[in-house]
């Protein structure tokens, strides 16, 4: 597949950087204590420091900045972090927001979104059900729909992370990007490959319900069954009508790597015990790829800690080495050992 004409280019990603300036840009980029174990400098981009706890604020702010002055409000569907971002960005602009999500979303995320002033609608058991509701609201109430990933403004916003990393680390040889709907990976790859065509970019996700990986392999959008995962922010489909993120990811990602729940569990522990940081399962798939040996770094490597909006009871269990019951799937725990 080829990068479609409607994909944002470097100019649009630089414009997005301007649009979000002072609100969601310039997160810390820090060396990881895991560098020694990996044998190469490992850099962590701390999107966990965003005011909403996740990188999605970049895309939401940029997409909402592009709306005309007389828009009635905004709506979206979300597994959590996109909804939070849209609620926050709408509130910052004084706009009404309605966030639609499925029953699989953890209650902690639902409450966080309500606290940001959004109306919440819980619909069905999949991202697709939630999506149908936000499309209805767009049609019937004239709200502007802010898609979670398959949108040029959202992709350009997420792409600003790629700009910041590549500009800060000219010596970088490998970029590891958590992959779900692919807005993050598409944006970062468009930015990074425009500046550094030789840079290797790997998308990483869990091995259960990985819709983008299956779709890239099939060459068209493929629906997969949604299952609970430690990386719950990586769940959900890519949309049957996916127009941008699938072809961009297929064209620009050098590889897609799948991780087991146990590998994600261990990487969450490693980040906590070595770097003394807490991040969602979705955030640590880059670290999991390196620690599992599924990805090999031959030079400086960077990954994005994408978010930290998780169930802290689950985090406590993981750090104590206990099993985690994901509802039908039990992740076997073990105390942390390097
Ligand atoms: C949304 C999200 C991702 C994946 O981003 P996509 O653009 O959907 O690929 C990764 N991590 C976190 C914490 C997220 O919220």
CSV table of C-alpha atoms and ligand atoms in Angstrom, one decimal:
chain,number,residue,atom,x,y,z
A,1,UNK,CA,0.0,0.0,0.0
A,2,UNK,CA,1.1,3.6,-0.6
A,3,UNK,CA,0.7,6.7,1.5
A,4,UNK,CA,-2.5,8.4,0.4
A,5,UNK,CA,-2.6,11.9,-1.0
A,6,UNK,CA,-4.8,13.1,2.0
A,7,UNK,CA,-2.1,12.1,4.5
A,8,UNK,CA,-0.7,15.1,6.3
A,9,UNK,CA,2.8,16.1,5.2
A,10,UNK,CA,5.6,17.7,7.1
A,11,UNK,CA,4.1,21.1,6.6
A,12,UNK,CA,0.8,20.1,8.2
A,13,UNK,CA,2.6,18.4,11.1
A,14,UNK,CA,4.7,21.6,11.7
A,15,UNK,CA,1.4,23.6,11.6
A,16,UNK,CA,0.0,21.2,14.2
A,17,UNK,CA,3.0,21.8,16.4
A,18,UNK,CA,2.2,25.5,16.3
A,19,UNK,CA,-1.5,24.9,17.0
A,20,UNK,CA,-0.8,22.8,20.2
A,21,UNK,CA,2.1,24.9,21.4
A,22,UNK,CA,2.1,25.6,25.1
A,23,UNK,CA,-0.8,23.2,25.6
A,24,UNK,CA,0.5,19.7,24.8
A,25,UNK,CA,4.0,19.9,23.4
A,26,UNK,CA,7.5,19.6,24.8
A,27,UNK,CA,7.1,16.6,27.0
A,28,UNK,CA,10.3,15.3,28.6
A,29,UNK,CA,12.6,12.9,26.7
A,30,UNK,CA,14.6,11.0,29.3
A,31,UNK,CA,17.3,8.2,29.3
A,32,UNK,CA,16.0,4.9,30.7
A,33,UNK,CA,17.8,2.9,33.4
A,34,UNK,CA,17.1,-0.1,31.2
A,35,UNK,CA,19.7,1.1,28.6
A,36,UNK,CA,22.4,-1.1,30.2
A,37,UNK,CA,20.3,-4.2,29.9
A,38,UNK,CA,19.4,-3.4,26.3
A,39,UNK,CA,23.0,-2.6,25.4
A,40,UNK,CA,22.0,0.6,23.6
A,41,UNK,CA,20.8,4.0,24.9
A,42,UNK,CA,17.1,3.8,25.4
A,43,UNK,CA,15.1,7.1,25.5
A,44,UNK,CA,11.6,7.4,26.9
A,45,UNK,CA,9.2,10.1,25.6
A,46,UNK,CA,7.0,10.9,28.6
A,47,UNK,CA,3.6,11.5,27.2
A,48,UNK,CA,2.4,10.3,30.6
A,49,UNK,CA,3.2,13.9,31.7
A,50,UNK,CA,0.4,15.3,29.5
A,51,UNK,CA,-2.4,17.1,31.5
A,52,UNK,CA,-4.8,14.3,30.5
A,53,UNK,CA,-2.3,11.6,31.2
A,54,UNK,CA,-1.9,10.5,27.5
A,55,UNK,CA,-0.6,11.7,24.2
A,56,UNK,CA,-4.0,11.9,22.5
A,57,UNK,CA,-4.4,15.5,23.7
A,58,UNK,CA,-2.1,16.5,20.8
A,59,UNK,CA,-4.4,15.1,18.1
A,60,UNK,CA,-7.6,16.3,19.7
A,61,UNK,CA,-6.3,19.9,20.2
A,62,UNK,CA,-5.1,20.1,16.6
A,63,UNK,CA,-8.4,18.6,15.2
A,64,UNK,CA,-10.5,21.0,17.3
A,65,UNK,CA,-8.3,24.0,16.4
A,66,UNK,CA,-9.1,23.3,12.8
A,67,UNK,CA,-12.9,23.6,13.3
A,68,UNK,CA,-14.8,26.7,12.2
A,69,UNK,CA,-15.9,29.3,14.8
A,70,UNK,CA,-19.6,28.4,14.7
A,71,UNK,CA,-19.4,24.7,15.4
A,72,UNK,CA,-22.1,23.5,17.9
A,73,UNK,CA,-19.8,21.2,19.8
A,74,UNK,CA,-17.9,18.0,19.4
A,75,UNK,CA,-18.4,14.3,19.8
A,76,UNK,CA,-16.2,11.2,19.6
A,77,UNK,CA,-16.1,7.5,20.5
A,78,UNK,CA,-13.2,6.3,22.6
A,79,UNK,CA,-11.7,3.5,24.7
A,80,UNK,CA,-10.8,6.2,27.2
A,81,UNK,CA,-7.8,8.4,26.4
A,82,UNK,CA,-9.2,9.9,23.2
A,83,UNK,CA,-12.4,10.8,25.0
A,84,UNK,CA,-10.5,12.4,27.8
A,85,UNK,CA,-8.5,14.4,25.3
A,86,UNK,CA,-11.5,15.6,23.4
A,87,UNK,CA,-13.3,16.6,26.6
A,88,UNK,CA,-10.3,18.5,27.7
A,89,UNK,CA,-9.6,20.2,24.4
A,90,UNK,CA,-13.4,21.1,24.0
A,91,UNK,CA,-13.5,22.6,27.5
A,92,UNK,CA,-10.4,24.6,26.7
A,93,UNK,CA,-12.2,26.1,23.7
A,94,UNK,CA,-15.5,26.5,25.6
A,95,UNK,CA,-17.3,23.8,23.4
A,96,UNK,CA,-19.9,21.2,24.4
A,97,UNK,CA,-18.6,17.6,24.1
A,98,UNK,CA,-20.3,14.2,24.1
A,99,UNK,CA,-18.1,11.2,24.5
A,100,UNK,CA,-19.5,7.7,23.4
A,101,UNK,CA,-17.8,4.5,24.6
A,102,UNK,CA,-18.3,0.8,25.0
A,103,UNK,CA,-19.0,-1.1,28.2
A,104,UNK,CA,-15.4,-2.6,28.1
A,105,UNK,CA,-13.9,0.7,29.2
A,106,UNK,CA,-12.7,0.7,32.8
A,107,UNK,CA,-14.8,2.9,35.2
A,108,UNK,CA,-11.8,4.9,36.2
A,109,UNK,CA,-11.6,6.3,32.6
A,110,UNK,CA,-15.3,7.1,32.4
A,111,UNK,CA,-15.1,9.1,35.6
A,112,UNK,CA,-12.1,11.0,34.4
A,113,UNK,CA,-14.0,12.1,31.3
A,114,UNK,CA,-17.1,13.2,33.2
A,115,UNK,CA,-14.8,15.3,35.5
A,116,UNK,CA,-13.6,17.2,32.4
A,117,UNK,CA,-17.2,18.4,31.7
A,118,UNK,CA,-18.1,16.0,29.0
A,119,UNK,CA,-21.5,14.2,28.6
A,120,UNK,CA,-20.8,10.4,28.5
A,121,UNK,CA,-22.9,7.8,26.6
A,122,UNK,CA,-22.1,4.1,27.3
A,123,UNK,CA,-23.2,2.1,24.2
A,124,UNK,CA,-22.7,-1.6,23.3
A,125,UNK,CA,-19.7,-3.9,23.7
A,126,UNK,CA,-17.4,-2.6,21.0
A,127,UNK,CA,-15.8,0.4,19.6
A,128,UNK,CA,-18.0,0.0,16.5
A,129,UNK,CA,-21.2,0.4,18.5
A,130,UNK,CA,-19.8,3.5,20.2
A,131,UNK,CA,-18.8,4.8,16.8
A,132,UNK,CA,-22.3,4.4,15.4
A,133,UNK,CA,-23.7,6.6,18.3
A,134,UNK,CA,-21.2,9.4,17.7
A,135,UNK,CA,-22.0,9.4,14.0
A,136,UNK,CA,-25.7,9.7,14.9
A,137,UNK,CA,-25.0,12.7,17.2
A,138,UNK,CA,-22.9,14.3,14.4
A,139,UNK,CA,-25.8,13.8,12.0
A,140,UNK,CA,-28.8,14.7,14.2
A,141,UNK,CA,-27.3,17.3,16.6
A,142,UNK,CA,-24.8,18.9,14.3
A,143,UNK,CA,-21.8,18.1,16.5
A,144,UNK,CA,-18.4,17.8,14.8
A,145,UNK,CA,-17.1,14.2,15.1
A,146,UNK,CA,-13.4,14.0,16.2
A,147,UNK,CA,-12.2,10.5,15.1
A,148,UNK,CA,-9.8,8.7,17.4
A,149,UNK,CA,-7.2,8.1,14.7
A,150,UNK,CA,-8.4,8.0,11.1
A,151,UNK,CA,-8.3,11.8,10.5
A,152,UNK,CA,-5.6,14.1,9.0
A,153,UNK,CA,-5.8,16.6,11.8
A,154,UNK,CA,-5.5,13.9,14.5
A,155,UNK,CA,-2.7,12.2,12.7
A,156,UNK,CA,-0.8,15.5,12.3
A,157,UNK,CA,-1.2,16.2,16.0
A,158,UNK,CA,0.2,12.9,17.0
A,159,UNK,CA,2.9,13.4,14.5
A,160,UNK,CA,4.3,16.2,16.5
A,161,UNK,CA,5.8,13.6,18.9
A,162,UNK,CA,7.8,12.2,16.0
A,163,UNK,CA,9.1,15.7,15.2
A,164,UNK,CA,10.1,16.4,18.8
A,165,UNK,CA,12.0,13.0,19.1
A,166,UNK,CA,13.8,13.2,15.8
A,167,UNK,CA,14.9,16.8,16.3
A,168,UNK,CA,16.2,16.1,19.9
A,169,UNK,CA,18.0,12.8,18.9
A,170,UNK,CA,19.6,13.1,15.5
A,171,UNK,CA,21.6,9.9,16.2
A,172,UNK,CA,18.5,7.8,16.7
A,173,UNK,CA,18.5,4.4,14.9
A,174,UNK,CA,15.2,2.8,16.0
A,175,UNK,CA,11.8,4.2,17.0
A,176,UNK,CA,9.3,1.9,18.8
A,177,UNK,CA,5.7,3.0,18.6
A,178,UNK,CA,2.7,1.5,20.4
A,179,UNK,CA,0.1,0.6,17.7
A,180,UNK,CA,-3.7,0.4,17.9
A,181,UNK,CA,-5.8,2.4,15.4
A,182,UNK,CA,-2.5,3.8,14.1
A,183,UNK,CA,-3.0,7.5,14.5
A,184,UNK,CA,0.1,7.7,16.6
A,185,UNK,CA,2.2,5.4,14.5
A,186,UNK,CA,1.1,7.0,11.2
A,187,UNK,CA,1.7,10.6,12.4
A,188,UNK,CA,5.1,9.7,14.0
A,189,UNK,CA,6.2,7.8,10.9
A,190,UNK,CA,5.2,10.6,8.5
A,191,UNK,CA,7.1,13.1,10.6
A,192,UNK,CA,10.1,10.9,11.3
A,193,UNK,CA,10.6,9.4,7.8
A,194,UNK,CA,10.2,12.9,6.2
A,195,UNK,CA,13.2,14.0,8.3
A,196,UNK,CA,15.1,10.7,8.5
A,197,UNK,CA,14.1,8.3,5.7
A,198,UNK,CA,16.7,5.8,7.0
A,199,UNK,CA,15.2,5.6,10.5
A,200,UNK,CA,13.7,2.1,11.4
A,201,UNK,CA,10.2,2.4,12.8
A,202,UNK,CA,8.5,-0.6,14.5
A,203,UNK,CA,4.9,-0.7,15.6
A,204,UNK,CA,4.1,-2.9,18.7
A,205,UNK,CA,0.9,-4.2,20.1
A,206,UNK,CA,-0.6,-7.1,22.0
A,207,UNK,CA,-1.0,-10.5,20.3
A,208,UNK,CA,-4.7,-10.8,21.3
A,209,UNK,CA,-7.1,-8.7,19.2
A,210,UNK,CA,-4.5,-6.8,17.1
A,211,UNK,CA,-6.7,-5.3,14.4
A,212,UNK,CA,-4.0,-3.2,12.7
A,213,UNK,CA,-1.5,-6.0,12.5
A,214,UNK,CA,-4.2,-8.3,10.9
A,215,UNK,CA,-5.2,-5.6,8.5
A,216,UNK,CA,-1.7,-4.8,7.3
A,217,UNK,CA,-1.2,-8.6,6.7
A,218,UNK,CA,-4.5,-8.8,4.8
A,219,UNK,CA,-4.0,-5.5,2.9
A,220,UNK,CA,-7.5,-4.3,3.9
A,221,UNK,CA,-9.4,-3.5,7.2
A,222,UNK,CA,-10.0,-6.7,9.1
A,223,UNK,CA,-12.3,-7.0,12.2
A,224,UNK,CA,-11.0,-8.9,15.1
A,225,UNK,CA,-12.7,-10.0,18.3
A,226,UNK,CA,-12.1,-7.4,21.1
A,227,UNK,CA,-10.6,-9.0,24.3
A,228,UNK,CA,-9.5,-7.5,27.6
A,229,UNK,CA,-5.7,-6.9,27.8
A,230,UNK,CA,-3.2,-5.3,30.2
A,231,UNK,CA,-2.8,-2.9,27.2
A,232,UNK,CA,-6.5,-2.0,27.1
A,233,UNK,CA,-5.7,1.3,25.3
A,234,UNK,CA,-4.5,-0.8,22.3
A,235,UNK,CA,-7.9,-2.6,21.9
A,236,UNK,CA,-10.6,-1.8,19.3
A,237,UNK,CA,-10.9,-2.1,15.6
A,238,UNK,CA,-9.4,0.2,12.8
A,239,UNK,CA,-12.8,0.8,11.2
A,240,UNK,CA,-14.2,-1.0,8.1
A,241,UNK,CA,-13.9,2.3,6.2
A,242,UNK,CA,-10.3,3.1,7.3
A,243,UNK,CA,-8.8,5.5,4.7
A,244,UNK,CA,-5.6,6.8,6.2
A,245,UNK,CA,-3.9,5.0,9.1
A,246,UNK,CA,-4.0,1.5,7.5
A,247,UNK,CA,-2.2,2.5,4.2
A,248,UNK,CA,0.2,4.9,6.0
A,249,UNK,CA,1.2,2.2,8.6
A,250,UNK,CA,1.4,-0.4,5.9
A,251,UNK,CA,3.7,1.8,3.8
A,252,UNK,CA,5.9,3.3,6.5
A,253,UNK,CA,6.3,0.8,9.4
A,254,UNK,CA,9.3,-1.4,8.9
A,255,UNK,CA,7.8,-4.1,11.0
A,256,UNK,CA,4.9,-4.9,13.4
A,257,UNK,CA,5.7,-6.9,16.6
A,258,UNK,CA,3.1,-8.7,18.8
A,259,UNK,CA,3.6,-9.1,22.6
A,260,UNK,CA,2.1,-11.6,25.0
A,261,UNK,CA,0.3,-10.4,28.2
A,262,UNK,CA,3.2,-11.8,30.2
A,263,UNK,CA,5.7,-9.8,28.3
A,264,UNK,CA,3.7,-6.6,28.8
A,265,UNK,CA,3.3,-7.5,32.5
A,266,UNK,CA,7.1,-7.9,32.9
A,267,UNK,CA,7.8,-4.6,31.0
A,268,UNK,CA,5.4,-2.7,33.4
A,269,UNK,CA,7.4,-4.1,36.3
A,270,UNK,CA,10.7,-3.3,34.7
A,271,UNK,CA,9.6,0.4,34.1
A,272,UNK,CA,8.5,0.6,37.7
A,273,UNK,CA,11.5,-1.1,39.4
A,274,UNK,CA,14.2,0.3,37.2
A,275,UNK,CA,13.0,3.7,36.1
A,276,UNK,CA,10.6,4.1,39.0
A,277,UNK,CA,7.8,5.1,36.6
A,278,UNK,CA,4.2,3.9,36.2
A,279,UNK,CA,2.6,3.6,32.8
A,280,UNK,CA,-0.3,1.7,31.1
A,281,UNK,CA,0.3,-1.6,29.5
A,282,UNK,CA,-0.1,0.1,26.2
A,283,UNK,CA,2.8,2.3,27.0
A,284,UNK,CA,5.4,-0.4,27.7
A,285,UNK,CA,5.1,-2.5,24.5
A,286,UNK,CA,8.3,-0.9,23.2
A,287,UNK,CA,10.1,-1.9,26.3
A,288,UNK,CA,8.5,-5.3,26.2
A,289,UNK,CA,9.7,-5.8,22.6
A,290,UNK,CA,13.3,-5.0,23.6
A,291,UNK,CA,13.3,-7.0,26.9
A,292,UNK,CA,11.7,-10.1,25.2
A,293,UNK,CA,14.3,-10.1,22.4
A,294,UNK,CA,11.6,-9.8,19.8
A,295,UNK,CA,13.1,-6.4,18.8
A,296,UNK,CA,16.9,-5.9,18.6
A,297,UNK,CA,18.4,-2.4,18.8
A,298,UNK,CA,21.7,-1.8,17.0
A,299,UNK,CA,22.0,1.8,18.0
A,300,UNK,CA,20.1,4.5,20.1
A,301,UNK,CA,16.4,3.6,20.4
A,302,UNK,CA,13.4,5.7,21.6
A,303,UNK,CA,9.9,4.7,22.6
A,304,UNK,CA,6.8,6.6,23.7
A,305,UNK,CA,5.3,6.1,27.2
A,306,UNK,CA,1.9,6.9,25.7
A,307,UNK,CA,-0.3,7.1,28.8
A,308,UNK,CA,-0.8,6.5,32.5
A,309,UNK,CA,-4.6,6.3,32.9
A,310,UNK,CA,-4.9,2.9,34.5
A,311,UNK,CA,-6.5,1.0,37.3
A,312,UNK,CA,-4.1,1.4,40.2
A,313,UNK,CA,-5.4,-1.7,42.0
A,314,UNK,CA,-4.2,-3.7,39.0
A,315,UNK,CA,-0.9,-1.9,39.0
A,316,UNK,CA,-0.4,-2.8,42.7
A,317,UNK,CA,-1.1,-6.5,41.9
A,318,UNK,CA,1.5,-6.5,39.1
A,319,UNK,CA,4.2,-4.8,41.1
A,320,UNK,CA,3.6,-7.4,43.9
A,321,UNK,CA,4.0,-10.2,41.4
A,322,UNK,CA,0.4,-11.4,41.7
A,323,UNK,CA,-1.8,-13.0,38.9
A,324,UNK,CA,-4.1,-10.6,37.1
A,325,UNK,CA,-7.6,-11.8,36.0
A,326,UNK,CA,-8.6,-10.0,32.8
A,327,UNK,CA,-12.1,-11.7,32.8
A,328,UNK,CA,-11.6,-15.0,31.0
A,329,UNK,CA,-7.9,-14.7,30.6
A,330,UNK,CA,-5.5,-15.0,33.6
A,331,UNK,CA,-2.1,-13.4,33.3
A,332,UNK,CA,0.3,-15.5,35.3
A,333,UNK,CA,2.2,-13.2,37.7
A,334,UNK,CA,5.7,-13.4,39.1
A,335,UNK,CA,7.8,-11.2,41.3
A,336,UNK,CA,10.1,-8.8,39.3
A,337,UNK,CA,13.5,-10.2,38.4
A,338,UNK,CA,15.7,-8.3,35.8
B,1,LIG,C1,-4.7,5.5,21.8
B,1,LIG,C2,-3.5,5.0,22.6
B,1,LIG,C3,-2.5,4.2,21.9
B,1,LIG,C4,-2.6,3.8,20.5
B,1,LIG,O1,-2.7,4.9,19.6
B,1,LIG,P1,-3.3,4.7,18.1
B,1,LIG,O2,-3.2,6.0,17.5
B,1,LIG,O3,-4.7,4.3,18.3
B,1,LIG,O4,-2.5,3.7,17.5
B,1,LIG,C5,-1.4,3.8,22.7
B,1,LIG,N1,-1.3,4.1,24.0
B,1,LIG,C6,-2.3,4.8,24.7
B,1,LIG,C7,-2.1,5.1,26.1
B,1,LIG,C8,-3.4,5.3,24.0
B,1,LIG,O5,-4.3,5.9,24.6
